[in-house]
PDB file of C-alpha atoms in Angstrom:
ATOM      1  CA  UNK W   1     204.932 258.514 -53.749  1.00 41.00           C
ATOM      2  CA  UNK W   2     201.737 258.499 -51.740  1.00 43.00           C
ATOM      3  CA  UNK W   3     200.401 262.034 -51.586  1.00 44.00           C
ATOM      4  CA  UNK W   4     199.062 263.216 -48.276  1.00 47.00           C
ATOM      5  CA  UNK W   5     195.659 264.059 -49.716  1.00 50.00           C
ATOM      6  CA  UNK W   6     192.213 262.751 -48.874  1.00 48.00           C
ATOM      7  CA  UNK W   7     188.938 263.715 -50.530  1.00 52.00           C
ATOM      8  CA  UNK W   8     185.312 262.906 -49.885  1.00 47.00           C
ATOM      9  CA  UNK W   9     183.490 261.102 -52.657  1.00 49.00           C
ATOM     10  CA  UNK W  10     180.148 262.486 -53.771  1.00 38.00           C
ATOM     11  CA  UNK W  11     177.818 261.367 -56.533  1.00 31.00           C
ATOM     12  CA  UNK W  12     179.105 263.895 -59.067  1.00 27.00           C
ATOM     13  CA  UNK W  13     182.588 264.985 -58.039  1.00 27.00           C
ATOM     14  CA  UNK W  14     185.443 264.716 -55.585  1.00 28.00           C
ATOM     15  CA  UNK W  15     185.251 267.449 -52.967  1.00 27.00           C
ATOM     16  CA  UNK W  16     188.585 268.440 -51.460  1.00 26.00           C
ATOM     17  CA  UNK W  17     188.519 267.875 -47.718  1.00 32.00           C
ATOM     18  CA  UNK W  18     192.054 268.760 -46.738  1.00 27.00           C
ATOM     19  CA  UNK W  19     195.587 268.415 -48.061  1.00 28.00           C
ATOM     20  CA  UNK W  20     197.521 267.945 -44.823  1.00 32.00           C
ATOM     21  CA  UNK W  21     197.082 266.620 -41.329  1.00 30.00           C
ATOM     22  CA  UNK W  22     199.871 268.245 -39.319  1.00 29.00           C
ATOM     23  CA  UNK W  23     198.804 270.729 -36.663  1.00 29.00           C
ATOM     24  CA  UNK W  24     201.325 273.070 -35.090  1.00 26.00           C
ATOM     25  CA  UNK W  25     201.824 272.461 -31.380  1.00 29.00           C
ATOM     26  CA  UNK W  26     199.940 275.654 -30.575  1.00 30.00           C
ATOM     27  CA  UNK W  27     196.926 274.154 -32.332  1.00 35.00           C
ATOM     28  CA  UNK W  28     196.937 270.941 -30.317  1.00 38.00           C
ATOM     29  CA  UNK W  29     199.444 268.741 -32.125  1.00 41.00           C
ATOM     30  CA  UNK W  30     198.124 265.844 -30.054  1.00 45.00           C
ATOM     31  CA  UNK W  31     194.971 265.942 -32.176  1.00 56.00           C
ATOM     32  CA  UNK W  32     196.810 264.883 -35.308  1.00 68.00           C
ATOM     33  CA  UNK W  33     199.955 263.286 -36.605  1.00 78.00           C
ATOM     34  CA  UNK W  34     201.887 263.239 -39.868  1.00 88.00           C
ATOM     35  CA  UNK W  35     203.557 260.363 -41.638  1.00 89.00           C
ATOM     36  CA  UNK W  36     207.304 260.686 -42.235  1.00 92.00           C
ATOM     37  CA  UNK W  37     209.681 258.242 -43.962  1.00 93.00           C
ATOM     38  CA  UNK W  38     210.936 255.429 -41.719  1.00 94.00           C
ATOM     39  CA  UNK W  39     213.864 256.126 -39.421  1.00 94.00           C
ATOM     40  CA  UNK W  40     216.182 253.117 -40.008  1.00 93.00           C
ATOM     41  CA  UNK W  41     217.651 253.369 -36.491  1.00 94.00           C
ATOM     42  CA  UNK W  42     214.328 253.037 -34.646  1.00 96.00           C
ATOM     43  CA  UNK W  43     212.260 249.931 -34.061  1.00 96.00           C
ATOM     44  CA  UNK W  44     209.523 248.728 -31.741  1.00 98.00           C
ATOM     45  CA  UNK W  45     210.521 246.312 -29.015  1.00 97.00           C
ATOM     46  CA  UNK W  46     206.857 245.402 -28.576  1.00 97.00           C
ATOM     47  CA  UNK W  47     203.351 246.365 -29.574  1.00 97.00           C
ATOM     48  CA  UNK W  48     200.211 244.510 -28.680  1.00 97.00           C
ATOM     49  CA  UNK W  49     196.450 244.719 -28.282  1.00 98.00           C
ATOM     50  CA  UNK W  50     194.611 242.362 -25.928  1.00 98.00           C
ATOM     51  CA  UNK W  51     190.998 241.627 -24.996  1.00 98.00           C
ATOM     52  CA  UNK W  52     190.208 239.764 -21.776  1.00 97.00           C
ATOM     53  CA  UNK W  53     186.925 238.896 -20.085  1.00 95.00           C
ATOM     54  CA  UNK W  54     187.261 239.761 -16.402  1.00 88.00           C
ATOM     55  CA  UNK W  55     183.965 238.843 -14.793  1.00 76.00           C
ATOM     56  CA  UNK W  56     180.235 238.550 -15.295  1.00 78.00           C
ATOM     57  CA  UNK W  57     177.531 239.713 -12.925  1.00 73.00           C
ATOM     58  CA  UNK W  58     174.566 237.361 -12.388  1.00 76.00           C
ATOM     59  CA  UNK W  59     171.955 237.999 -15.082  1.00 75.00           C
ATOM     60  CA  UNK W  60     173.818 241.164 -16.061  1.00 82.00           C
ATOM     61  CA  UNK W  61     176.594 242.398 -18.353  1.00 91.00           C
ATOM     62  CA  UNK W  62     180.120 241.044 -18.436  1.00 94.00           C
ATOM     63  CA  UNK W  63     183.282 243.080 -18.060  1.00 95.00           C
ATOM     64  CA  UNK W  64     185.954 243.194 -20.755  1.00 97.00           C
ATOM     65  CA  UNK W  65     189.458 244.574 -20.278  1.00 97.00           C
ATOM     66  CA  UNK W  66     190.920 246.167 -23.408  1.00 98.00           C
ATOM     67  CA  UNK W  67     194.626 246.990 -23.453  1.00 98.00           C
ATOM     68  CA  UNK W  68     196.972 248.544 -25.985  1.00 98.00           C
ATOM     69  CA  UNK W  69     200.714 248.821 -25.354  1.00 98.00           C
ATOM     70  CA  UNK W  70     203.794 249.690 -27.365  1.00 98.00           C
ATOM     71  CA  UNK W  71     207.467 250.238 -26.620  1.00 98.00           C
ATOM     72  CA  UNK W  72     209.989 251.895 -28.926  1.00 98.00           C
ATOM     73  CA  UNK W  73     213.694 251.149 -28.443  1.00 97.00           C
ATOM     74  CA  UNK W  74     214.343 254.858 -27.769  1.00 97.00           C
ATOM     75  CA  UNK W  75     212.548 258.009 -26.737  1.00 97.00           C
ATOM     76  CA  UNK W  76     210.683 259.732 -29.546  1.00 96.00           C
ATOM     77  CA  UNK W  77     209.842 263.386 -30.073  1.00 94.00           C
ATOM     78  CA  UNK W  78     206.172 262.354 -30.388  1.00 93.00           C
ATOM     79  CA  UNK W  79     204.633 259.017 -29.440  1.00 96.00           C
ATOM     80  CA  UNK W  80     201.020 258.346 -30.332  1.00 95.00           C
ATOM     81  CA  UNK W  81     198.861 255.230 -30.198  1.00 97.00           C
ATOM     82  CA  UNK W  82     195.326 254.944 -31.579  1.00 97.00           C
ATOM     83  CA  UNK W  83     193.105 251.966 -30.740  1.00 98.00           C
ATOM     84  CA  UNK W  84     189.621 250.991 -31.940  1.00 98.00           C
ATOM     85  CA  UNK W  85     187.270 248.317 -30.586  1.00 98.00           C
ATOM     86  CA  UNK W  86     184.378 246.803 -32.558  1.00 98.00           C
ATOM     87  CA  UNK W  87     181.460 244.779 -31.240  1.00 98.00           C
ATOM     88  CA  UNK W  88     179.669 242.801 -33.934  1.00 98.00           C
ATOM     89  CA  UNK W  89     181.196 245.038 -36.617  1.00 98.00           C
ATOM     90  CA  UNK W  90     180.237 248.358 -34.985  1.00 98.00           C
ATOM     91  CA  UNK W  91     182.640 250.723 -33.241  1.00 98.00           C
ATOM     92  CA  UNK W  92     182.118 250.605 -29.473  1.00 98.00           C
ATOM     93  CA  UNK W  93     185.339 252.005 -28.064  1.00 98.00           C
ATOM     94  CA  UNK W  94     188.193 254.405 -28.878  1.00 97.00           C
ATOM     95  CA  UNK W  95     191.483 254.988 -27.077  1.00 97.00           C
ATOM     96  CA  UNK W  96     194.143 257.519 -27.989  1.00 95.00           C
ATOM     97  CA  UNK W  97     197.296 258.594 -26.183  1.00 94.00           C
ATOM     98  CA  UNK W  98     199.816 261.261 -27.202  1.00 92.00           C
ATOM     99  CA  UNK W  99     203.096 261.938 -25.367  1.00 94.00           C
ATOM    100  CA  UNK W 100     206.386 263.732 -25.965  1.00 93.00           C
ATOM    101  CA  UNK W 101     209.890 262.442 -25.296  1.00 96.00           C
ATOM    102  CA  UNK W 102     208.880 258.951 -24.211  1.00 97.00           C
ATOM    103  CA  UNK W 103     209.394 255.459 -25.578  1.00 97.00           C
ATOM    104  CA  UNK W 104     206.381 253.635 -24.114  1.00 98.00           C
ATOM    105  CA  UNK W 105     202.620 254.059 -24.220  1.00 98.00           C
ATOM    106  CA  UNK W 106     200.101 251.962 -22.324  1.00 98.00           C
ATOM    107  CA  UNK W 107     196.340 252.329 -22.559  1.00 98.00           C
ATOM    108  CA  UNK W 108     193.597 250.387 -20.847  1.00 98.00           C
ATOM    109  CA  UNK W 109     189.821 250.592 -20.799  1.00 97.00           C
ATOM    110  CA  UNK W 110     187.043 248.528 -19.228  1.00 96.00           C
ATOM    111  CA  UNK W 111     183.825 248.046 -21.153  1.00 96.00           C
ATOM    112  CA  UNK W 112     180.629 246.141 -20.447  1.00 94.00           C
ATOM    113  CA  UNK W 113     178.731 243.967 -22.902  1.00 95.00           C
ATOM    114  CA  UNK W 114     175.890 241.497 -22.888  1.00 92.00           C
ATOM    115  CA  UNK W 115     174.819 238.564 -25.063  1.00 93.00           C
ATOM    116  CA  UNK W 116     177.091 236.507 -27.300  1.00 95.00           C
ATOM    117  CA  UNK W 117     179.485 238.716 -29.252  1.00 95.00           C
ATOM    118  CA  UNK W 118     182.548 238.953 -31.448  1.00 98.00           C
ATOM    119  CA  UNK W 119     184.894 241.678 -30.238  1.00 98.00           C
ATOM    120  CA  UNK W 120     187.637 242.904 -32.593  1.00 98.00           C
ATOM    121  CA  UNK W 121     190.303 245.459 -31.712  1.00 98.00           C
ATOM    122  CA  UNK W 122     193.071 247.067 -33.748  1.00 98.00           C
ATOM    123  CA  UNK W 123     195.808 249.546 -32.767  1.00 98.00           C
ATOM    124  CA  UNK W 124     198.201 251.780 -34.680  1.00 98.00           C
ATOM    125  CA  UNK W 125     201.409 252.584 -32.804  1.00 98.00           C
ATOM    126  CA  UNK W 126     203.317 255.593 -34.154  1.00 97.00           C
ATOM    127  CA  UNK W 127     206.480 257.524 -33.352  1.00 96.00           C
ATOM    128  CA  UNK W 128     207.821 260.765 -34.808  1.00 95.00           C
ATOM    129  CA  UNK W 129     211.603 260.910 -34.440  1.00 95.00           C
ATOM    130  CA  UNK W 130     213.701 264.072 -34.770  1.00 95.00           C
ATOM    131  CA  UNK W 131     217.431 263.885 -35.523  1.00 91.00           C
ATOM    132  CA  UNK W 132     219.020 267.287 -36.051  1.00 86.00           C
ATOM    133  CA  UNK W 133     216.979 268.734 -38.929  1.00 85.00           C
ATOM    134  CA  UNK W 134     215.685 265.393 -40.171  1.00 92.00           C
ATOM    135  CA  UNK W 135     212.304 263.933 -39.196  1.00 95.00           C
ATOM    136  CA  UNK W 136     211.560 260.242 -39.488  1.00 95.00           C
ATOM    137  CA  UNK W 137     209.037 257.825 -38.066  1.00 96.00           C
ATOM    138  CA  UNK W 138     208.411 254.315 -36.819  1.00 97.00           C
ATOM    139  CA  UNK W 139     205.110 252.474 -36.781  1.00 97.00           C
ATOM    140  CA  UNK W 140     203.579 249.180 -35.781  1.00 98.00           C
ATOM    141  CA  UNK W 141     200.164 247.511 -35.980  1.00 98.00           C
ATOM    142  CA  UNK W 142     198.575 245.098 -33.528  1.00 98.00           C
ATOM    143  CA  UNK W 143     195.160 243.497 -33.136  1.00 98.00           C
ATOM    144  CA  UNK W 144     193.143 241.008 -31.142  1.00 98.00           C
ATOM    145  CA  UNK W 145     189.701 239.400 -31.223  1.00 98.00           C
ATOM    146  CA  UNK W 146     187.539 237.422 -28.844  1.00 98.00           C
ATOM    147  CA  UNK W 147     184.376 235.354 -29.127  1.00 98.00           C
ATOM    148  CA  UNK W 148     182.205 235.560 -26.019  1.00 97.00           C
ATOM    149  CA  UNK W 149     179.313 233.182 -25.380  1.00 95.00           C
ATOM    150  CA  UNK W 150     176.652 234.571 -23.058  1.00 93.00           C
ATOM    151  CA  UNK W 151     173.505 232.481 -23.433  1.00 90.00           C
ATOM    152  CA  UNK W 152     171.075 230.658 -21.187  1.00 86.00           C
ATOM    153  CA  UNK W 153     171.638 227.617 -23.389  1.00 85.00           C
ATOM    154  CA  UNK W 154     175.425 227.451 -22.935  1.00 87.00           C
ATOM    155  CA  UNK W 155     177.977 228.071 -20.189  1.00 89.00           C
ATOM    156  CA  UNK W 156     179.540 231.528 -20.135  1.00 92.00           C
ATOM    157  CA  UNK W 157     182.932 231.382 -21.833  1.00 93.00           C
ATOM    158  CA  UNK W 158     185.290 233.144 -24.221  1.00 96.00           C
ATOM    159  CA  UNK W 159     187.751 231.921 -26.839  1.00 97.00           C
ATOM    160  CA  UNK W 160     189.775 232.988 -29.845  1.00 97.00           C
ATOM    161  CA  UNK W 161     189.889 229.633 -31.573  1.00 97.00           C
ATOM    162  CA  UNK W 162     187.129 227.056 -31.037  1.00 96.00           C
ATOM    163  CA  UNK W 163     188.293 224.021 -29.091  1.00 96.00           C
ATOM    164  CA  UNK W 164     185.206 221.859 -29.407  1.00 96.00           C
ATOM    165  CA  UNK W 165     182.151 221.346 -31.587  1.00 96.00           C
ATOM    166  CA  UNK W 166     179.921 223.590 -29.480  1.00 95.00           C
ATOM    167  CA  UNK W 167     182.340 226.517 -29.723  1.00 96.00           C
ATOM    168  CA  UNK W 168     182.658 225.918 -33.468  1.00 97.00           C
ATOM    169  CA  UNK W 169     178.882 226.196 -33.848  1.00 96.00           C
ATOM    170  CA  UNK W 170     178.789 229.438 -31.855  1.00 97.00           C
ATOM    171  CA  UNK W 171     181.672 230.870 -33.895  1.00 97.00           C
ATOM    172  CA  UNK W 172     179.950 230.076 -37.189  1.00 98.00           C
ATOM    173  CA  UNK W 173     176.663 231.592 -35.997  1.00 97.00           C
ATOM    174  CA  UNK W 174     178.289 234.796 -34.735  1.00 98.00           C
ATOM    175  CA  UNK W 175     180.497 235.109 -37.825  1.00 98.00           C
ATOM    176  CA  UNK W 176     177.453 234.849 -40.079  1.00 98.00           C
ATOM    177  CA  UNK W 177     175.594 237.599 -38.212  1.00 97.00           C
ATOM    178  CA  UNK W 178     178.602 239.946 -38.290  1.00 98.00           C
ATOM    179  CA  UNK W 179     179.414 239.118 -41.921  1.00 97.00           C
ATOM    180  CA  UNK W 180     175.862 239.851 -43.039  1.00 98.00           C
ATOM    181  CA  UNK W 181     175.836 243.192 -41.233  1.00 97.00           C
ATOM    182  CA  UNK W 182     179.154 244.329 -42.674  1.00 98.00           C
ATOM    183  CA  UNK W 183     178.677 243.025 -46.202  1.00 97.00           C
ATOM    184  CA  UNK W 184     175.193 244.515 -46.487  1.00 97.00           C
ATOM    185  CA  UNK W 185     176.538 247.906 -45.450  1.00 97.00           C
ATOM    186  CA  UNK W 186     179.591 247.752 -47.715  1.00 97.00           C
ATOM    187  CA  UNK W 187     177.539 246.541 -50.676  1.00 97.00           C
ATOM    188  CA  UNK W 188     174.973 249.320 -50.207  1.00 97.00           C
ATOM    189  CA  UNK W 189     177.726 251.923 -50.031  1.00 97.00           C
ATOM    190  CA  UNK W 190     179.531 250.591 -53.095  1.00 97.00           C
ATOM    191  CA  UNK W 191     176.293 250.589 -55.107  1.00 96.00           C
ATOM    192  CA  UNK W 192     175.385 254.090 -53.956  1.00 96.00           C
ATOM    193  CA  UNK W 193     178.747 255.408 -55.140  1.00 96.00           C
ATOM    194  CA  UNK W 194     179.013 253.173 -58.238  1.00 96.00           C
ATOM    195  CA  UNK W 195     182.152 251.440 -56.998  1.00 97.00           C
ATOM    196  CA  UNK W 196     183.177 248.311 -58.908  1.00 96.00           C
ATOM    197  CA  UNK W 197     184.468 246.071 -56.109  1.00 95.00           C
ATOM    198  CA  UNK W 198     186.128 243.792 -58.664  1.00 95.00           C
ATOM    199  CA  UNK W 199     188.714 246.512 -59.281  1.00 97.00           C
ATOM    200  CA  UNK W 200     189.936 246.448 -55.679  1.00 98.00           C
ATOM    201  CA  UNK W 201     191.581 244.252 -53.086  1.00 97.00           C
ATOM    202  CA  UNK W 202     189.366 244.532 -50.007  1.00 97.00           C
ATOM    203  CA  UNK W 203     190.412 244.428 -46.337  1.00 97.00           C
ATOM    204  CA  UNK W 204     188.238 245.126 -43.287  1.00 98.00           C
ATOM    205  CA  UNK W 205     190.107 247.538 -41.030  1.00 98.00           C
ATOM    206  CA  UNK W 206     190.895 244.933 -38.364  1.00 96.00           C
ATOM    207  CA  UNK W 207     192.682 242.817 -40.991  1.00 96.00           C
ATOM    208  CA  UNK W 208     195.115 245.613 -41.888  1.00 96.00           C
ATOM    209  CA  UNK W 209     197.317 244.478 -38.985  1.00 96.00           C
ATOM    210  CA  UNK W 210     198.445 241.496 -41.092  1.00 96.00           C
ATOM    211  CA  UNK W 211     200.459 243.952 -43.185  1.00 97.00           C
ATOM    212  CA  UNK W 212     202.611 245.031 -40.273  1.00 95.00           C
ATOM    213  CA  UNK W 213     205.465 242.905 -41.584  1.00 92.00           C
ATOM    214  CA  UNK W 214     204.417 241.907 -45.101  1.00 95.00           C
ATOM    215  CA  UNK W 215     203.555 243.952 -48.213  1.00 97.00           C
ATOM    216  CA  UNK W 216     200.165 244.874 -49.565  1.00 96.00           C
ATOM    217  CA  UNK W 217     199.321 243.286 -52.946  1.00 94.00           C
ATOM    218  CA  UNK W 218     201.315 244.987 -55.696  1.00 93.00           C
ATOM    219  CA  UNK W 219     203.519 247.033 -53.359  1.00 96.00           C
ATOM    220  CA  UNK W 220     206.898 246.712 -51.668  1.00 95.00           C
ATOM    221  CA  UNK W 221     207.183 246.574 -47.892  1.00 95.00           C
ATOM    222  CA  UNK W 222     208.517 250.148 -47.822  1.00 94.00           C
ATOM    223  CA  UNK W 223     205.591 251.362 -49.953  1.00 95.00           C
ATOM    224  CA  UNK W 224     203.225 249.439 -47.690  1.00 96.00           C
ATOM    225  CA  UNK W 225     204.577 251.230 -44.614  1.00 95.00           C
ATOM    226  CA  UNK W 226     203.879 254.561 -46.269  1.00 95.00           C
ATOM    227  CA  UNK W 227     200.384 253.579 -47.413  1.00 96.00           C
ATOM    228  CA  UNK W 228     199.450 252.196 -43.988  1.00 96.00           C
ATOM    229  CA  UNK W 229     200.944 255.193 -42.182  1.00 95.00           C
ATOM    230  CA  UNK W 230     199.062 257.720 -44.267  1.00 94.00           C
ATOM    231  CA  UNK W 231     195.911 255.603 -44.135  1.00 96.00           C
ATOM    232  CA  UNK W 232     195.918 255.894 -40.339  1.00 96.00           C
ATOM    233  CA  UNK W 233     196.838 259.559 -40.587  1.00 94.00           C
ATOM    234  CA  UNK W 234     193.615 260.070 -42.514  1.00 93.00           C
ATOM    235  CA  UNK W 235     191.536 257.723 -40.377  1.00 96.00           C
ATOM    236  CA  UNK W 236     192.571 259.576 -37.243  1.00 95.00           C
ATOM    237  CA  UNK W 237     191.522 262.986 -38.548  1.00 92.00           C
ATOM    238  CA  UNK W 238     188.414 261.884 -40.470  1.00 93.00           C
ATOM    239  CA  UNK W 239     187.184 258.900 -38.461  1.00 96.00           C
ATOM    240  CA  UNK W 240     188.611 258.671 -34.947  1.00 96.00           C
ATOM    241  CA  UNK W 241     188.056 262.352 -34.131  1.00 94.00           C
ATOM    242  CA  UNK W 242     184.654 262.227 -35.825  1.00 95.00           C
ATOM    243  CA  UNK W 243     183.448 261.159 -39.244  1.00 94.00           C
ATOM    244  CA  UNK W 244     183.821 264.104 -41.600  1.00 85.00           C
ATOM    245  CA  UNK W 245     180.981 264.335 -44.100  1.00 83.00           C
ATOM    246  CA  UNK W 246     180.834 266.041 -47.520  1.00 81.00           C
ATOM    247  CA  UNK W 247     178.716 268.902 -46.153  1.00 84.00           C
ATOM    248  CA  UNK W 248     181.543 269.690 -43.665  1.00 82.00           C
ATOM    249  CA  UNK W 249     179.504 268.444 -40.720  1.00 88.00           C
ATOM    250  CA  UNK W 250     180.869 265.823 -38.349  1.00 92.00           C
ATOM    251  CA  UNK W 251     179.354 262.789 -36.648  1.00 95.00           C
ATOM    252  CA  UNK W 252     180.804 260.756 -33.782  1.00 97.00           C
ATOM    253  CA  UNK W 253     182.261 257.510 -35.108  1.00 97.00           C
ATOM    254  CA  UNK W 254     180.836 255.416 -32.268  1.00 97.00           C
ATOM    255  CA  UNK W 255     178.356 252.811 -33.547  1.00 98.00           C
ATOM    256  CA  UNK W 256     179.607 253.272 -37.114  1.00 98.00           C
ATOM    257  CA  UNK W 257     180.323 250.270 -39.315  1.00 98.00           C
ATOM    258  CA  UNK W 258     183.884 248.933 -39.407  1.00 98.00           C
ATOM    259  CA  UNK W 259     185.620 250.578 -42.390  1.00 98.00           C
ATOM    260  CA  UNK W 260     186.393 248.508 -45.445  1.00 98.00           C
ATOM    261  CA  UNK W 261     189.709 249.415 -47.069  1.00 98.00           C
ATOM    262  CA  UNK W 262     189.641 249.084 -50.862  1.00 98.00           C
ATOM    263  CA  UNK W 263     193.071 249.105 -52.496  1.00 97.00           C
ATOM    264  CA  UNK W 264     192.875 249.733 -56.248  1.00 97.00           C
ATOM    265  CA  UNK W 265     194.464 246.951 -58.279  1.00 96.00           C
ATOM    266  CA  UNK W 266     195.915 249.582 -60.629  1.00 95.00           C
ATOM    267  CA  UNK W 267     197.783 251.018 -57.604  1.00 95.00           C
ATOM    268  CA  UNK W 268     196.429 254.550 -58.099  1.00 96.00           C
ATOM    269  CA  UNK W 269     194.334 255.040 -54.969  1.00 96.00           C
ATOM    270  CA  UNK W 270     192.552 253.506 -52.020  1.00 97.00           C
ATOM    271  CA  UNK W 271     189.019 253.971 -50.728  1.00 98.00           C
ATOM    272  CA  UNK W 272     187.615 253.760 -47.219  1.00 97.00           C
ATOM    273  CA  UNK W 273     183.962 252.703 -46.935  1.00 98.00           C
ATOM    274  CA  UNK W 274     181.955 253.100 -43.743  1.00 97.00           C
ATOM    275  CA  UNK W 275     178.461 253.904 -42.526  1.00 97.00           C
ATOM    276  CA  UNK W 276     177.624 256.292 -39.702  1.00 97.00           C
ATOM    277  CA  UNK W 277     175.415 255.471 -36.741  1.00 96.00           C
ATOM    278  CA  UNK W 278     172.647 257.455 -38.433  1.00 94.00           C
ATOM    279  CA  UNK W 279     172.933 255.247 -41.542  1.00 95.00           C
ATOM    280  CA  UNK W 280     174.747 257.618 -43.901  1.00 96.00           C
ATOM    281  CA  UNK W 281     177.195 255.975 -46.303  1.00 96.00           C
ATOM    282  CA  UNK W 282     180.647 257.579 -46.368  1.00 96.00           C
ATOM    283  CA  UNK W 283     183.494 257.016 -48.813  1.00 96.00           C
ATOM    284  CA  UNK W 284     186.924 258.602 -48.519  1.00 95.00           C
ATOM    285  CA  UNK W 285     189.552 258.473 -51.261  1.00 94.00           C
ATOM    286  CA  UNK W 286     193.313 258.710 -50.915  1.00 94.00           C
ATOM    287  CA  UNK W 287     195.523 259.087 -53.984  1.00 92.00           C
ATOM    288  CA  UNK W 288     198.616 256.950 -54.525  1.00 90.00           C
ATOM    289  CA  UNK W 289     201.071 258.427 -57.007  1.00 71.00           C
TER     290      UNK W 289
END
């Protein structure tokens, strides 16, 4: 059983942050959601995240369309989708939609960027389903990424997979820049909190979508659904709505480093590592029992 408990890690102790995420409707239920066991009668017909370059102004920024869509095969008591967009490993966009008694959610945002970039987006699609006195859930993950080349030395273009030698060179250069930024941050955080990375399986947040239909290392698919569901439950409350810090203050997650998910090889817990815009290292811990 994965307990619905998250704590902040400090240098000397674990400080209890909260033990539950569910808010009563009177307290803005749309600002949170709770994981429930899967409803075997519900499934997603579709769920996707897409990034598309629309246009570029002369000597100016280019326009990117970011879409997140999901469709359940029935109306749900609550439907909620959460989407995050990263530019070069830093959070640049958030979308969240909450509705009652619907099956579909569609979100779209237009953002502007400049220079050559790697954009990475990930979405968590969630449904809370009520049947008589029983409450179940359905969930799905989706993601997308896009390399964009905006340089005076190359034609303006975008791609997911390089199709020629020039695109391969750009991909390798951009990947190296992003990798250095993320790994430096994650390494600094792990050293600050004395975390032995060798004891964990590590996944950047955007890569969690690969476990939509296959199990995490050491877990069954059903256990994986629960871990992923409660991971996003915690990320929504402690990251999407604002990064909660050990001193109870809160900082907007925009411009923070993409979280690294560390899953303990002994299957006891997972950690979430990130760094705020102001440069403060944050580690959250979720117990698995």
